[in-house]
Amino acid sequence: MTTELSAFAVLAFVTCITPGPNNALAAATGARFGGPAGLALACGVTVGCTGLIVLSALGVAGAIAATPWLSRVLALASAGYLAWLTWRLLRSDAGVRRDAARPPRFVEAVALQFVNPKGWALALAGTTLVLAPSGAHALRLAAMCVLEAVISFASVMAWVALGARLQHWLADARRRRAFNSVMALGLAGCAMATLVAAF
């Protein structure tokens, strides 16, 4: 069991720490609102990703992967949600009152995971790897959930901290707009990649 869990930990770390929707949003949140504001996002991502592991263990991820039209629906939902996040990020400095802006809420972060193909892919690959051997499935699943929770939370907070480090530099409105545009392009790129992969 140790070998499978170690492999899953490496897979989860690489998946969670590399750029993607969660991390682009985390960096933008840290840059705009500071480190503490990213806690709700990190907790939401953690709960959502762990939920995907449980659902995958119950066979949901496999059913989605095996059903082309379900995969396409997930891709469309993911692209739509990422497009909405992109729009929010782009207009965050476009005449919107500063007190009207807010960091992502916990529920929004959880919801993002359920339309995140990257998260579903990790859940499916991870459960296939760890739960395939017979015996101690409940213990294996519990260990996977703990590993996923720790790695997800740490990865998101690392990106939030990176964004927060840029706060002083982003005090200049032009730099902030440029940064938000880059983050928005990253989200838009994730949306496009999702659609290309599905269709």
PDB file of C-alpha atoms in Angstrom:
ATOM      1  CA  MET A   1       0.000   0.000   0.000  1.00  0.00           C
ATOM      2  CA  THR A   2       2.878   2.381   0.777  1.00  0.00           C
ATOM      3  CA  THR A   3       4.159   2.202  -2.808  1.00  0.00           C
ATOM      4  CA  GLU A   4       0.777   3.065  -4.333  1.00  0.00           C
ATOM      5  CA  LEU A   5       0.199   5.920  -1.894  1.00  0.00           C
ATOM      6  CA  SER A   6       3.667   7.332  -2.532  1.00  0.00           C
ATOM      7  CA  ALA A   7       2.996   7.289  -6.262  1.00  0.00           C
ATOM      8  CA  PHE A   8      -0.357   8.976  -5.694  1.00  0.00           C
ATOM      9  CA  ALA A   9       1.287  11.658  -3.530  1.00  0.00           C
ATOM     10  CA  VAL A  10       3.720  12.483  -6.354  1.00  0.00           C
ATOM     11  CA  LEU A  11       0.887  12.527  -8.906  1.00  0.00           C
ATOM     12  CA  ALA A  12      -1.269  14.737  -6.675  1.00  0.00           C
ATOM     13  CA  PHE A  13       1.596  17.156  -5.983  1.00  0.00           C
ATOM     14  CA  VAL A  14       2.473  17.575  -9.657  1.00  0.00           C
ATOM     15  CA  THR A  15      -1.197  18.020 -10.585  1.00  0.00           C
ATOM     16  CA  CYS A  16      -1.973  20.458  -7.774  1.00  0.00           C
ATOM     17  CA  ILE A  17       1.139  22.659  -7.862  1.00  0.00           C
ATOM     18  CA  THR A  18       1.306  23.197 -11.635  1.00  0.00           C
ATOM     19  CA  PRO A  19      -0.603  26.096 -13.247  1.00  0.00           C
ATOM     20  CA  GLY A  20      -4.315  25.578 -13.734  1.00  0.00           C
ATOM     21  CA  PRO A  21      -7.635  27.210 -12.857  1.00  0.00           C
ATOM     22  CA  ASN A  22      -7.205  26.838  -9.091  1.00  0.00           C
ATOM     23  CA  ASN A  23      -3.716  28.294  -9.048  1.00  0.00           C
ATOM     24  CA  ALA A  24      -4.441  31.176 -11.410  1.00  0.00           C
ATOM     25  CA  LEU A  25      -7.371  32.122  -9.193  1.00  0.00           C
ATOM     26  CA  ALA A  26      -5.222  31.675  -6.060  1.00  0.00           C
ATOM     27  CA  ALA A  27      -2.461  33.955  -7.338  1.00  0.00           C
ATOM     28  CA  ALA A  28      -4.979  36.599  -8.387  1.00  0.00           C
ATOM     29  CA  THR A  29      -6.715  36.381  -5.000  1.00  0.00           C
ATOM     30  CA  GLY A  30      -3.460  36.763  -3.096  1.00  0.00           C
ATOM     31  CA  ALA A  31      -2.372  39.691  -5.253  1.00  0.00           C
ATOM     32  CA  ARG A  32      -5.672  41.523  -4.927  1.00  0.00           C
ATOM     33  CA  PHE A  33      -6.749  40.756  -1.362  1.00  0.00           C
ATOM     34  CA  GLY A  34      -3.714  39.373   0.489  1.00  0.00           C
ATOM     35  CA  GLY A  35      -2.842  35.993   1.941  1.00  0.00           C
ATOM     36  CA  PRO A  36      -5.604  35.555   4.564  1.00  0.00           C
ATOM     37  CA  ALA A  37      -8.276  36.158   1.912  1.00  0.00           C
ATOM     38  CA  GLY A  38      -7.142  33.000   0.146  1.00  0.00           C
ATOM     39  CA  LEU A  39      -8.102  30.715   3.038  1.00  0.00           C
ATOM     40  CA  ALA A  40     -11.706  30.269   1.867  1.00  0.00           C
ATOM     41  CA  LEU A  41     -10.465  29.432  -1.629  1.00  0.00           C
ATOM     42  CA  ALA A  42      -7.896  26.942  -0.313  1.00  0.00           C
ATOM     43  CA  CYS A  43     -10.447  25.263   1.974  1.00  0.00           C
ATOM     44  CA  GLY A  44     -12.998  25.066  -0.845  1.00  0.00           C
ATOM     45  CA  VAL A  45     -10.477  23.565  -3.269  1.00  0.00           C
ATOM     46  CA  THR A  46      -9.422  21.061  -0.610  1.00  0.00           C
ATOM     47  CA  VAL A  47     -12.973  19.942   0.150  1.00  0.00           C
ATOM     48  CA  GLY A  48     -13.883  19.798  -3.541  1.00  0.00           C
ATOM     49  CA  CYS A  49     -10.801  17.800  -4.569  1.00  0.00           C
ATOM     50  CA  THR A  50     -11.243  15.372  -1.693  1.00  0.00           C
ATOM     51  CA  GLY A  51     -14.893  14.984  -2.695  1.00  0.00           C
ATOM     52  CA  LEU A  52     -13.791  14.047  -6.219  1.00  0.00           C
ATOM     53  CA  ILE A  53     -11.598  11.292  -4.794  1.00  0.00           C
ATOM     54  CA  VAL A  54     -14.572   9.860  -2.883  1.00  0.00           C
ATOM     55  CA  LEU A  55     -16.866  10.114  -5.914  1.00  0.00           C
ATOM     56  CA  SER A  56     -14.240   8.485  -8.094  1.00  0.00           C
ATOM     57  CA  ALA A  57     -13.955   5.614  -5.620  1.00  0.00           C
ATOM     58  CA  LEU A  58     -17.723   5.187  -5.929  1.00  0.00           C
ATOM     59  CA  GLY A  59     -17.384   4.907  -9.718  1.00  0.00           C
ATOM     60  CA  VAL A  60     -18.591   8.361 -10.786  1.00  0.00           C
ATOM     61  CA  ALA A  61     -15.340   9.446 -12.485  1.00  0.00           C
ATOM     62  CA  GLY A  62     -15.148   6.172 -14.392  1.00  0.00           C
ATOM     63  CA  ALA A  63     -18.739   6.551 -15.562  1.00  0.00           C
ATOM     64  CA  ILE A  64     -18.043  10.078 -16.816  1.00  0.00           C
ATOM     65  CA  ALA A  65     -14.869   8.977 -18.614  1.00  0.00           C
ATOM     66  CA  ALA A  66     -16.722   6.072 -20.248  1.00  0.00           C
ATOM     67  CA  THR A  67     -19.668   8.194 -21.416  1.00  0.00           C
ATOM     68  CA  PRO A  68     -18.689  10.612 -24.208  1.00  0.00           C
ATOM     69  CA  TRP A  69     -21.711  12.912 -23.888  1.00  0.00           C
ATOM     70  CA  LEU A  70     -21.182  13.236 -20.107  1.00  0.00           C
ATOM     71  CA  SER A  71     -17.542  14.127 -20.700  1.00  0.00           C
ATOM     72  CA  ARG A  72     -18.639  16.822 -23.156  1.00  0.00           C
ATOM     73  CA  VAL A  73     -21.220  18.220 -20.736  1.00  0.00           C
ATOM     74  CA  LEU A  74     -18.514  18.415 -18.055  1.00  0.00           C
ATOM     75  CA  ALA A  75     -16.170  20.139 -20.512  1.00  0.00           C
ATOM     76  CA  LEU A  76     -18.834  22.695 -21.487  1.00  0.00           C
ATOM     77  CA  ALA A  77     -19.697  23.379 -17.837  1.00  0.00           C
ATOM     78  CA  SER A  78     -16.002  23.749 -17.014  1.00  0.00           C
ATOM     79  CA  ALA A  79     -15.351  26.113 -19.933  1.00  0.00           C
ATOM     80  CA  GLY A  80     -18.403  28.186 -19.045  1.00  0.00           C
ATOM     81  CA  TYR A  81     -17.382  28.522 -15.409  1.00  0.00           C
ATOM     82  CA  LEU A  82     -13.803  29.417 -16.350  1.00  0.00           C
ATOM     83  CA  ALA A  83     -15.109  32.005 -18.834  1.00  0.00           C
ATOM     84  CA  TRP A  84     -17.173  33.567 -16.043  1.00  0.00           C
ATOM     85  CA  LEU A  85     -14.108  33.664 -13.763  1.00  0.00           C
ATOM     86  CA  THR A  86     -12.100  35.218 -16.598  1.00  0.00           C
ATOM     87  CA  TRP A  87     -14.734  37.920 -17.081  1.00  0.00           C
ATOM     88  CA  ARG A  88     -14.806  38.662 -13.342  1.00  0.00           C
ATOM     89  CA  LEU A  89     -11.026  38.970 -13.245  1.00  0.00           C
ATOM     90  CA  LEU A  90     -10.874  41.245 -16.296  1.00  0.00           C
ATOM     91  CA  ARG A  91     -13.504  43.627 -14.965  1.00  0.00           C
ATOM     92  CA  SER A  92     -12.108  43.691 -11.422  1.00  0.00           C
ATOM     93  CA  ASP A  93     -10.379  47.003 -12.245  1.00  0.00           C
ATOM     94  CA  ALA A  94     -12.791  48.236 -14.901  1.00  0.00           C
ATOM     95  CA  GLY A  95     -14.806  50.744 -12.942  1.00  0.00           C
ATOM     96  CA  VAL A  96     -16.071  48.248 -10.377  1.00  0.00           C
ATOM     97  CA  ARG A  97     -16.214  49.712  -6.879  1.00  0.00           C
ATOM     98  CA  ARG A  98     -13.326  48.382  -4.784  1.00  0.00           C
ATOM     99  CA  ASP A  99     -15.663  47.561  -1.903  1.00  0.00           C
ATOM    100  CA  ALA A 100     -17.838  45.539  -4.301  1.00  0.00           C
ATOM    101  CA  ALA A 101     -14.928  43.279  -5.215  1.00  0.00           C
ATOM    102  CA  ARG A 102     -14.442  40.189  -3.072  1.00  0.00           C
ATOM    103  CA  PRO A 103     -12.270  37.077  -2.992  1.00  0.00           C
ATOM    104  CA  PRO A 104     -13.749  33.737  -4.098  1.00  0.00           C
ATOM    105  CA  ARG A 105     -16.149  32.183  -1.621  1.00  0.00           C
ATOM    106  CA  PHE A 106     -15.766  28.690  -0.165  1.00  0.00           C
ATOM    107  CA  VAL A 107     -18.814  27.354  -2.033  1.00  0.00           C
ATOM    108  CA  GLU A 108     -17.557  28.776  -5.341  1.00  0.00           C
ATOM    109  CA  ALA A 109     -14.190  27.073  -4.849  1.00  0.00           C
ATOM    110  CA  VAL A 110     -15.889  23.746  -4.105  1.00  0.00           C
ATOM    111  CA  ALA A 111     -18.102  24.120  -7.188  1.00  0.00           C
ATOM    112  CA  LEU A 112     -15.081  24.819  -9.402  1.00  0.00           C
ATOM    113  CA  GLN A 113     -13.634  21.394  -8.587  1.00  0.00           C
ATOM    114  CA  PHE A 114     -16.713  19.575  -9.836  1.00  0.00           C
ATOM    115  CA  VAL A 115     -16.343  21.128 -13.299  1.00  0.00           C
ATOM    116  CA  ASN A 116     -12.543  20.874 -13.335  1.00  0.00           C
ATOM    117  CA  PRO A 117     -11.428  18.093 -15.723  1.00  0.00           C
ATOM    118  CA  LYS A 118      -7.930  18.239 -14.238  1.00  0.00           C
ATOM    119  CA  GLY A 119      -9.393  17.356 -10.830  1.00  0.00           C
ATOM    120  CA  TRP A 120     -11.506  14.525 -12.237  1.00  0.00           C
ATOM    121  CA  ALA A 121      -8.484  13.130 -14.100  1.00  0.00           C
ATOM    122  CA  LEU A 122      -6.416  13.108 -10.906  1.00  0.00           C
ATOM    123  CA  ALA A 123      -9.246  11.453  -8.963  1.00  0.00           C
ATOM    124  CA  LEU A 124      -9.729   8.744 -11.578  1.00  0.00           C
ATOM    125  CA  ALA A 125      -6.009   8.043 -12.018  1.00  0.00           C
ATOM    126  CA  GLY A 126      -5.427   8.096  -8.274  1.00  0.00           C
ATOM    127  CA  THR A 127      -8.236   5.761  -7.329  1.00  0.00           C
ATOM    128  CA  THR A 128      -7.297   3.391 -10.146  1.00  0.00           C
ATOM    129  CA  LEU A 129      -3.723   3.321  -8.878  1.00  0.00           C
ATOM    130  CA  VAL A 130      -4.382   3.048  -5.143  1.00  0.00           C
ATOM    131  CA  LEU A 131      -7.623   1.079  -4.969  1.00  0.00           C
ATOM    132  CA  ALA A 132      -6.868  -1.501  -7.680  1.00  0.00           C
ATOM    133  CA  PRO A 133      -5.034  -3.898  -5.335  1.00  0.00           C
ATOM    134  CA  SER A 134      -7.417  -5.955  -3.241  1.00  0.00           C
ATOM    135  CA  GLY A 135      -7.855  -5.453   0.487  1.00  0.00           C
ATOM    136  CA  ALA A 136      -8.094  -2.512   2.919  1.00  0.00           C
ATOM    137  CA  HIS A 137     -10.024  -0.318   0.465  1.00  0.00           C
ATOM    138  CA  ALA A 138     -11.478   1.871   3.217  1.00  0.00           C
ATOM    139  CA  LEU A 139      -8.036   2.478   4.715  1.00  0.00           C
ATOM    140  CA  ARG A 140      -6.529   3.186   1.306  1.00  0.00           C
ATOM    141  CA  LEU A 141      -9.315   5.633   0.458  1.00  0.00           C
ATOM    142  CA  ALA A 142      -8.954   7.417   3.809  1.00  0.00           C
ATOM    143  CA  ALA A 143      -5.188   7.743   3.271  1.00  0.00           C
ATOM    144  CA  MET A 144      -5.777   9.104  -0.246  1.00  0.00           C
ATOM    145  CA  CYS A 145      -8.213  11.703   1.075  1.00  0.00           C
ATOM    146  CA  VAL A 146      -5.753  12.871   3.741  1.00  0.00           C
ATOM    147  CA  LEU A 147      -2.926  13.142   1.201  1.00  0.00           C
ATOM    148  CA  GLU A 148      -5.143  14.977  -1.284  1.00  0.00           C
ATOM    149  CA  ALA A 149      -6.365  17.399   1.383  1.00  0.00           C
ATOM    150  CA  VAL A 150      -2.860  18.274   2.591  1.00  0.00           C
ATOM    151  CA  ILE A 151      -1.404  18.632  -0.914  1.00  0.00           C
ATOM    152  CA  SER A 152      -4.362  20.634  -2.297  1.00  0.00           C
ATOM    153  CA  PHE A 153      -4.414  23.072   0.614  1.00  0.00           C
ATOM    154  CA  ALA A 154      -0.648  23.593   0.603  1.00  0.00           C
ATOM    155  CA  SER A 155      -0.516  24.086  -3.179  1.00  0.00           C
ATOM    156  CA  VAL A 156      -3.304  26.659  -3.288  1.00  0.00           C
ATOM    157  CA  MET A 157      -1.876  28.587  -0.328  1.00  0.00           C
ATOM    158  CA  ALA A 158       1.563  28.598  -1.987  1.00  0.00           C
ATOM    159  CA  TRP A 159       0.037  30.301  -5.033  1.00  0.00           C
ATOM    160  CA  VAL A 160      -1.932  32.690  -2.804  1.00  0.00           C
ATOM    161  CA  ALA A 161       1.319  33.577  -1.008  1.00  0.00           C
ATOM    162  CA  LEU A 162       3.047  34.145  -4.346  1.00  0.00           C
ATOM    163  CA  GLY A 163       0.274  36.528  -5.372  1.00  0.00           C
ATOM    164  CA  ALA A 164       0.395  38.286  -1.987  1.00  0.00           C
ATOM    165  CA  ARG A 165       4.123  38.884  -2.416  1.00  0.00           C
ATOM    166  CA  LEU A 166       3.279  40.897  -5.522  1.00  0.00           C
ATOM    167  CA  GLN A 167       0.780  43.178  -3.765  1.00  0.00           C
ATOM    168  CA  HIS A 168       3.179  46.087  -3.339  1.00  0.00           C
ATOM    169  CA  TRP A 169       4.368  45.832  -6.948  1.00  0.00           C
ATOM    170  CA  LEU A 170       0.751  45.680  -8.106  1.00  0.00           C
ATOM    171  CA  ALA A 171      -0.182  48.887  -6.303  1.00  0.00           C
ATOM    172  CA  ASP A 172       0.406  50.560  -9.659  1.00  0.00           C
ATOM    173  CA  ALA A 173      -2.872  50.374 -11.614  1.00  0.00           C
ATOM    174  CA  ARG A 174      -1.193  49.566 -14.940  1.00  0.00           C
ATOM    175  CA  ARG A 175       0.775  46.675 -13.465  1.00  0.00           C
ATOM    176  CA  ARG A 176      -2.337  45.374 -11.722  1.00  0.00           C
ATOM    177  CA  ARG A 177      -4.323  45.445 -14.960  1.00  0.00           C
ATOM    178  CA  ALA A 178      -1.509  43.649 -16.772  1.00  0.00           C
ATOM    179  CA  PHE A 179      -1.309  41.007 -14.024  1.00  0.00           C
ATOM    180  CA  ASN A 180      -5.081  40.470 -14.035  1.00  0.00           C
ATOM    181  CA  SER A 181      -4.995  40.167 -17.823  1.00  0.00           C
ATOM    182  CA  VAL A 182      -2.275  37.494 -17.660  1.00  0.00           C
ATOM    183  CA  MET A 183      -4.220  35.546 -15.009  1.00  0.00           C
ATOM    184  CA  ALA A 184      -7.403  35.908 -17.052  1.00  0.00           C
ATOM    185  CA  LEU A 185      -5.594  34.642 -20.156  1.00  0.00           C
ATOM    186  CA  GLY A 186      -4.427  31.655 -18.130  1.00  0.00           C
ATOM    187  CA  LEU A 187      -8.022  30.853 -17.153  1.00  0.00           C
ATOM    188  CA  ALA A 188      -9.204  31.361 -20.730  1.00  0.00           C
ATOM    189  CA  GLY A 189      -6.439  29.050 -21.926  1.00  0.00           C
ATOM    190  CA  CYS A 190      -7.600  26.366 -19.484  1.00  0.00           C
ATOM    191  CA  ALA A 191     -11.151  26.755 -20.816  1.00  0.00           C
ATOM    192  CA  MET A 192      -9.995  26.388 -24.419  1.00  0.00           C
ATOM    193  CA  ALA A 193      -7.790  23.381 -23.604  1.00  0.00           C
ATOM    194  CA  THR A 194     -10.748  21.722 -21.886  1.00  0.00           C
ATOM    195  CA  LEU A 195     -12.948  22.162 -24.950  1.00  0.00           C
ATOM    196  CA  VAL A 196     -10.254  21.000 -27.377  1.00  0.00           C
ATOM    197  CA  ALA A 197      -9.620  17.870 -25.295  1.00  0.00           C
ATOM    198  CA  ALA A 198     -13.346  17.038 -25.112  1.00  0.00           C
ATOM    199  CA  PHE A 199     -14.298  17.767 -28.722  1.00  0.00           C
TER     200      PHE A 199
END
